[in-house]
Coordinates of N, CA and C in Angstrom, one line a residue:
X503 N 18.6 148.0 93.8 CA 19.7 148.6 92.9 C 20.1 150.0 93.3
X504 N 21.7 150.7 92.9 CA 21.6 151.6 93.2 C 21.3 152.9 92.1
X505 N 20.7 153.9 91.8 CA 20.7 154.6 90.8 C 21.8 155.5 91.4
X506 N 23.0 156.3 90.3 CA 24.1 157.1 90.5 C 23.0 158.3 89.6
X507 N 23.1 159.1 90.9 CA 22.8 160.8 90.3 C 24.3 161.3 89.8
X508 N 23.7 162.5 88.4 CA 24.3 163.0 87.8 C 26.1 163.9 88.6
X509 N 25.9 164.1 89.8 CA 27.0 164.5 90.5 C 28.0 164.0 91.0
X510 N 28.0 162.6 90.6 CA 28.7 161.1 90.9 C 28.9 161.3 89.6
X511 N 28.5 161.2 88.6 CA 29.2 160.6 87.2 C 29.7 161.8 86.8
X512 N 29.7 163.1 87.3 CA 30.6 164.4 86.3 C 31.7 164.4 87.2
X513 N 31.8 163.9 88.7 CA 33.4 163.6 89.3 C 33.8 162.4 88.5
X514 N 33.1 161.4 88.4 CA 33.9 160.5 87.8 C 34.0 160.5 86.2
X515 N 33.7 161.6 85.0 CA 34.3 161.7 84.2 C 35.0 163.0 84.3
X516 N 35.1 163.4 85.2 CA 36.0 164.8 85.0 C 37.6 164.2 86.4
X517 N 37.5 163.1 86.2 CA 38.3 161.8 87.3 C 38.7 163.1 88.5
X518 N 37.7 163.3 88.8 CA 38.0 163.6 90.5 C 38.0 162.6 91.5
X519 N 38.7 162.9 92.2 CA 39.0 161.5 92.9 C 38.0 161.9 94.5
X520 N 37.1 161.9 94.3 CA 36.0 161.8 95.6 C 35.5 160.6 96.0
X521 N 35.0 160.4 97.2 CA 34.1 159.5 97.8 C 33.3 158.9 97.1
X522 N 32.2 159.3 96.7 CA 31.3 158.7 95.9 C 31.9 158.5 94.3
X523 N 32.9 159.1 93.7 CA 33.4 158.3 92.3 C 34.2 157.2 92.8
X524 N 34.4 157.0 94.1 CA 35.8 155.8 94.3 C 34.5 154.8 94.9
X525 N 33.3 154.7 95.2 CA 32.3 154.3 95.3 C 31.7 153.7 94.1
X526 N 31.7 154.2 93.2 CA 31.1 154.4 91.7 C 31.8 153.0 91.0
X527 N 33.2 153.2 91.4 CA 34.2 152.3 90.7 C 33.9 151.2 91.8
X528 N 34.3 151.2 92.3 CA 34.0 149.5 92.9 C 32.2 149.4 93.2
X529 N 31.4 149.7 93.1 CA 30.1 149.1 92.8 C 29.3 148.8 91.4
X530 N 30.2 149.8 90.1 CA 30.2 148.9 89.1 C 30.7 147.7 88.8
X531 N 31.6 147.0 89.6 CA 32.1 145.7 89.0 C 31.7 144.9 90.2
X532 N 30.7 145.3 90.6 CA 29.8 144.5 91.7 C 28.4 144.0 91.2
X533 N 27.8 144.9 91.3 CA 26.4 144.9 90.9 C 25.7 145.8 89.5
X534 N 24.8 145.9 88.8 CA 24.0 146.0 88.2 C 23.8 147.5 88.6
X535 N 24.2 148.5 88.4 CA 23.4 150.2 88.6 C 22.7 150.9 87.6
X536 N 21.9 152.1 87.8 CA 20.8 152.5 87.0 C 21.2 153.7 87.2
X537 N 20.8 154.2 85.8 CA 21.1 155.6 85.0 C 19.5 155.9 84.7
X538 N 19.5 157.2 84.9 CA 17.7 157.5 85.2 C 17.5 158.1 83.9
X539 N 16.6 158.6 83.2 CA 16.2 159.2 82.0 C 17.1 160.8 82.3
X540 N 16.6 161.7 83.2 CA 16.8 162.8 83.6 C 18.3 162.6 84.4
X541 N 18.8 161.9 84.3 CA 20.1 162.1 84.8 C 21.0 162.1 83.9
X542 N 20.6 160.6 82.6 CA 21.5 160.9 81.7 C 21.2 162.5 80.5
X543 N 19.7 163.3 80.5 CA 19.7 164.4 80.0 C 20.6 165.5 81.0
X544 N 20.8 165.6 82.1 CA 21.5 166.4 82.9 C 22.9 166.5 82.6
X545 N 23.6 164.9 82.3 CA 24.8 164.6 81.7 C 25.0 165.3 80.6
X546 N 23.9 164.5 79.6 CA 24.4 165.4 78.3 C 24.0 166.7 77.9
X547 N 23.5 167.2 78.5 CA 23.7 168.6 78.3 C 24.9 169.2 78.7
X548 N 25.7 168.9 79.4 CA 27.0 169.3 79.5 C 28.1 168.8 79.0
X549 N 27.9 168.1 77.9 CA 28.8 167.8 76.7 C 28.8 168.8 76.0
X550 N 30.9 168.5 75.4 CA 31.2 170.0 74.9 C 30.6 170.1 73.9
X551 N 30.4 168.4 73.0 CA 30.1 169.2 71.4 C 29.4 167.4 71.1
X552 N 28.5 167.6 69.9 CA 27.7 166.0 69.8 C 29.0 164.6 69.8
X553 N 30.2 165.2 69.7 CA 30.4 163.7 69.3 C 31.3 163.2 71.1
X554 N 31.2 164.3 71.9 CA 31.6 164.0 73.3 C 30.0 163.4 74.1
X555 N 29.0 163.8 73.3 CA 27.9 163.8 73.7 C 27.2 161.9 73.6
X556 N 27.5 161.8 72.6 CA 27.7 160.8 72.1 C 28.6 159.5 72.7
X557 N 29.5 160.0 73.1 CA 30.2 159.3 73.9 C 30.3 158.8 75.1
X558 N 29.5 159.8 75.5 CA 28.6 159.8 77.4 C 27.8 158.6 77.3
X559 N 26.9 159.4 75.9 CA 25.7 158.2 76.0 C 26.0 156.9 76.2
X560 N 26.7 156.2 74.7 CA 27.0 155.0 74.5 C 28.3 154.3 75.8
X561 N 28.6 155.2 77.0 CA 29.0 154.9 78.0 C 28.1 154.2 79.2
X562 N 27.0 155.4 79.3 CA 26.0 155.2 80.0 C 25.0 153.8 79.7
X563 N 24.9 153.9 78.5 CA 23.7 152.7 77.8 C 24.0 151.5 78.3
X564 N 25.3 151.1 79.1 CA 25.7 150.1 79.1 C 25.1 149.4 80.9
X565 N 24.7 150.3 81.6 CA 23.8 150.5 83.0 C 22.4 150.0 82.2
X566 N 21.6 149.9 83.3 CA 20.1 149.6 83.4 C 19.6 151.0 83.3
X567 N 19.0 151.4 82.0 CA 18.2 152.7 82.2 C 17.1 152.5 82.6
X568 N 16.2 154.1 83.5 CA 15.2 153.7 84.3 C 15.0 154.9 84.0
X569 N 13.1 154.6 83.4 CA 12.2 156.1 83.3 C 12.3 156.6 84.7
X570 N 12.2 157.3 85.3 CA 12.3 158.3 86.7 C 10.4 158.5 87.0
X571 N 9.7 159.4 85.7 CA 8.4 159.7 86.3 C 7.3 159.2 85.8
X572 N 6.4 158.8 86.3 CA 5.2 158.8 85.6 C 3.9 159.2 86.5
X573 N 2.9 158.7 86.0 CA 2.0 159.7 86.6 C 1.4 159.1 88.0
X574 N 1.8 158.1 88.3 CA 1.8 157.8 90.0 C 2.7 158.3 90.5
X575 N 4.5 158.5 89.7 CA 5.8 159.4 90.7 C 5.1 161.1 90.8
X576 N 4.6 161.3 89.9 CA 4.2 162.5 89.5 C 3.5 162.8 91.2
X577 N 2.3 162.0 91.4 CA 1.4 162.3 93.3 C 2.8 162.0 94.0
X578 N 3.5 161.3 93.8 CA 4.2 160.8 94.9 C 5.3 162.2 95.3
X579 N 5.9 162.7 94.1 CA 6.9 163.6 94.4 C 6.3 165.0 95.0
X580 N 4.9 165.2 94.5 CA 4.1 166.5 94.5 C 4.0 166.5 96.3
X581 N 3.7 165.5 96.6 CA 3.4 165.1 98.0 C 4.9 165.1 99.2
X582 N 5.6 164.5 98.6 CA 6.9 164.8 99.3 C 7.2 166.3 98.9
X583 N 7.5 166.9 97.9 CA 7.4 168.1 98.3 C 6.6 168.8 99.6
X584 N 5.5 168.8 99.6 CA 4.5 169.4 100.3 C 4.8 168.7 101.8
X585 N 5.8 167.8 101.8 CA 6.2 167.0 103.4 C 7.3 168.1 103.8
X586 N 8.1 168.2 103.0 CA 9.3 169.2 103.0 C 9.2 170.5 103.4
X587 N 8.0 171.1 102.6 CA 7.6 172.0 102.8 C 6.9 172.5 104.2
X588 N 5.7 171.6 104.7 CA 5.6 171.2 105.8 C 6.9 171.7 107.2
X589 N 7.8 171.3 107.5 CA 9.3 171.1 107.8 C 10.3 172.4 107.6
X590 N 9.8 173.2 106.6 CA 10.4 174.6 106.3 C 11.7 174.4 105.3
X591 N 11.6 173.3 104.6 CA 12.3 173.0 103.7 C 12.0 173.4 102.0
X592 N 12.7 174.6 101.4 CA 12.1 174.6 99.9 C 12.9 173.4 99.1
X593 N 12.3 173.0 98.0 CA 13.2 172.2 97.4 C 13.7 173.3 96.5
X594 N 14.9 172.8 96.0 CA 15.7 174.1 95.0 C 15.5 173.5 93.5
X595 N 15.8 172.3 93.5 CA 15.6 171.8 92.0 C 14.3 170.5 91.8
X596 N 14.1 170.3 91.3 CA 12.6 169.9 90.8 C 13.1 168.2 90.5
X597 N 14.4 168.5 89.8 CA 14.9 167.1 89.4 C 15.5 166.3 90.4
X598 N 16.1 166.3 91.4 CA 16.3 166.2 92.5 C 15.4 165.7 93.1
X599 N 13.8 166.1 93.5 CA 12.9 165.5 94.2 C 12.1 164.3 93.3
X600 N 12.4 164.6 91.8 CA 12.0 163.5 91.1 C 12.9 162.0 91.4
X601 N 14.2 162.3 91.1 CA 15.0 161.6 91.2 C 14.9 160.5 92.7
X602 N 14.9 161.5 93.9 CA 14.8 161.0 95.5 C 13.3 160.0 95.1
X603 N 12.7 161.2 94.7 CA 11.3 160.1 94.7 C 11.0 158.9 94.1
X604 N 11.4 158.8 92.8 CA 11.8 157.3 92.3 C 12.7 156.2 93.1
X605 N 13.9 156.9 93.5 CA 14.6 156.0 94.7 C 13.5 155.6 96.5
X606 N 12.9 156.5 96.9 CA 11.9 156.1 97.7 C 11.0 155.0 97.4
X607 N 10.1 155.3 96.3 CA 8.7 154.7 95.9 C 9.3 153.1 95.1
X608 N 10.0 153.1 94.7 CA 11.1 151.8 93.9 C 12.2 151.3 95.1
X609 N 12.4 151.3 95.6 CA 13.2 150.9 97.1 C 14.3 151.0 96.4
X610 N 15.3 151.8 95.9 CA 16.4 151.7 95.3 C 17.3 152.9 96.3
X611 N 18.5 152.5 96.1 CA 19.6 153.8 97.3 C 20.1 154.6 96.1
X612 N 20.3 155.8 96.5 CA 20.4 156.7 95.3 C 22.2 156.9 96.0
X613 N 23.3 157.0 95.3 CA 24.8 157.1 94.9 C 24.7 159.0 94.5
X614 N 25.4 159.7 95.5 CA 25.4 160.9 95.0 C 26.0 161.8 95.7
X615 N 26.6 163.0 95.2 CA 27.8 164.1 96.3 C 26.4 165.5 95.6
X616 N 25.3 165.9 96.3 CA 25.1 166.7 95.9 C 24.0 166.7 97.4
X617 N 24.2 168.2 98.4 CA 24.1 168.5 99.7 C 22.4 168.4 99.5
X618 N 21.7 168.6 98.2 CA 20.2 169.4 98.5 C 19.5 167.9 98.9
X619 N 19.9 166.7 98.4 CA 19.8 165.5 99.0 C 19.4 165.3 100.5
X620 N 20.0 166.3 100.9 CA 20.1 165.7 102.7 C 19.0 165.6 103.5
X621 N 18.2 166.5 103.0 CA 16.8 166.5 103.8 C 15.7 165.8 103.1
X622 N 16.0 165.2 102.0 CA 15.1 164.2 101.8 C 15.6 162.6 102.5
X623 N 16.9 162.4 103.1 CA 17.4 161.3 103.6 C 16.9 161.6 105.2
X624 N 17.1 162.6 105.7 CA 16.3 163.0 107.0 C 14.8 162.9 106.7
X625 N 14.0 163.7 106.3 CA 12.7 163.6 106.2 C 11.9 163.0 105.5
X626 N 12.4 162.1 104.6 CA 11.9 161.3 103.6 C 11.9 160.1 103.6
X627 N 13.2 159.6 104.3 CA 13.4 157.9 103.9 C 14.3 158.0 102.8
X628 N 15.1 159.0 102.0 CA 15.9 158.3 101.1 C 16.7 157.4 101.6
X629 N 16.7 156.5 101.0 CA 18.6 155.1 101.6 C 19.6 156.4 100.1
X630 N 20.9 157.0 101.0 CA 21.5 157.3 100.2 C 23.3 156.8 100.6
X631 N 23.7 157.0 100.1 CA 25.7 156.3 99.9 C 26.1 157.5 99.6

């Protein structure tokens, strides 16, 4: 499956016409995609007000939601960190290597326009689009 990180879905509701939202749209009426726990809290936190908020949601709900961590992602991510790190790579966001690491350890391609990604597809094994 593919999970769409949060940077795909704020082009494609703010209808930027990019790569990965013109992606977005022809792989939802293909296949089955997954909305992560932490992706849709990323989303709605940048809703203007509850009832836009609201409206994200009951958009998103309509995907496969997928918890992101638990306490096996938990070794798994701590450890890819420390691979990265290794490499001279800092990670910048925390959610981000959660995110990659669920898509790793779950064989899933992660859908996304956001650069900090790149060196986990280099040094990690992400499959990313």
């Amino acid at each position: 499956m593919i999970l769409i990180d949060s940077s795909v879905w704020i082009a494609h509701f703010r209808r930027h016409h990019t790569p990965a939202a013109a992606k977005l749209k022809a792989l939802s009426a293909r296949e089955p995609l997954l909305v992560g726990d932490l992706i849709l809290l990323e989303i709605l936190q940048g809703a203007r007000d509850e009832a836009h908020a609201m409206r994200i949601e009951r958009g998103l709900r309509q995907y496969v939601m997928a918890r992101l961590l638990d306490a096996d992602l938990v070794v798994c991510a701590a450890r890819n960190y420390r691979k990265l790190k290794e490499v001279g790579i800092t990670v910048r966001k925390t959610a981000d290597l959660i995110i990659a690491t669920f898509c790793i350890e779950r064989g899933h391609t992660l859908l996304h326009e956001d650069r900090d990604f790149a060196p986990m597809v280099r040094h990690l094994g992400l499959k990313a689009l």
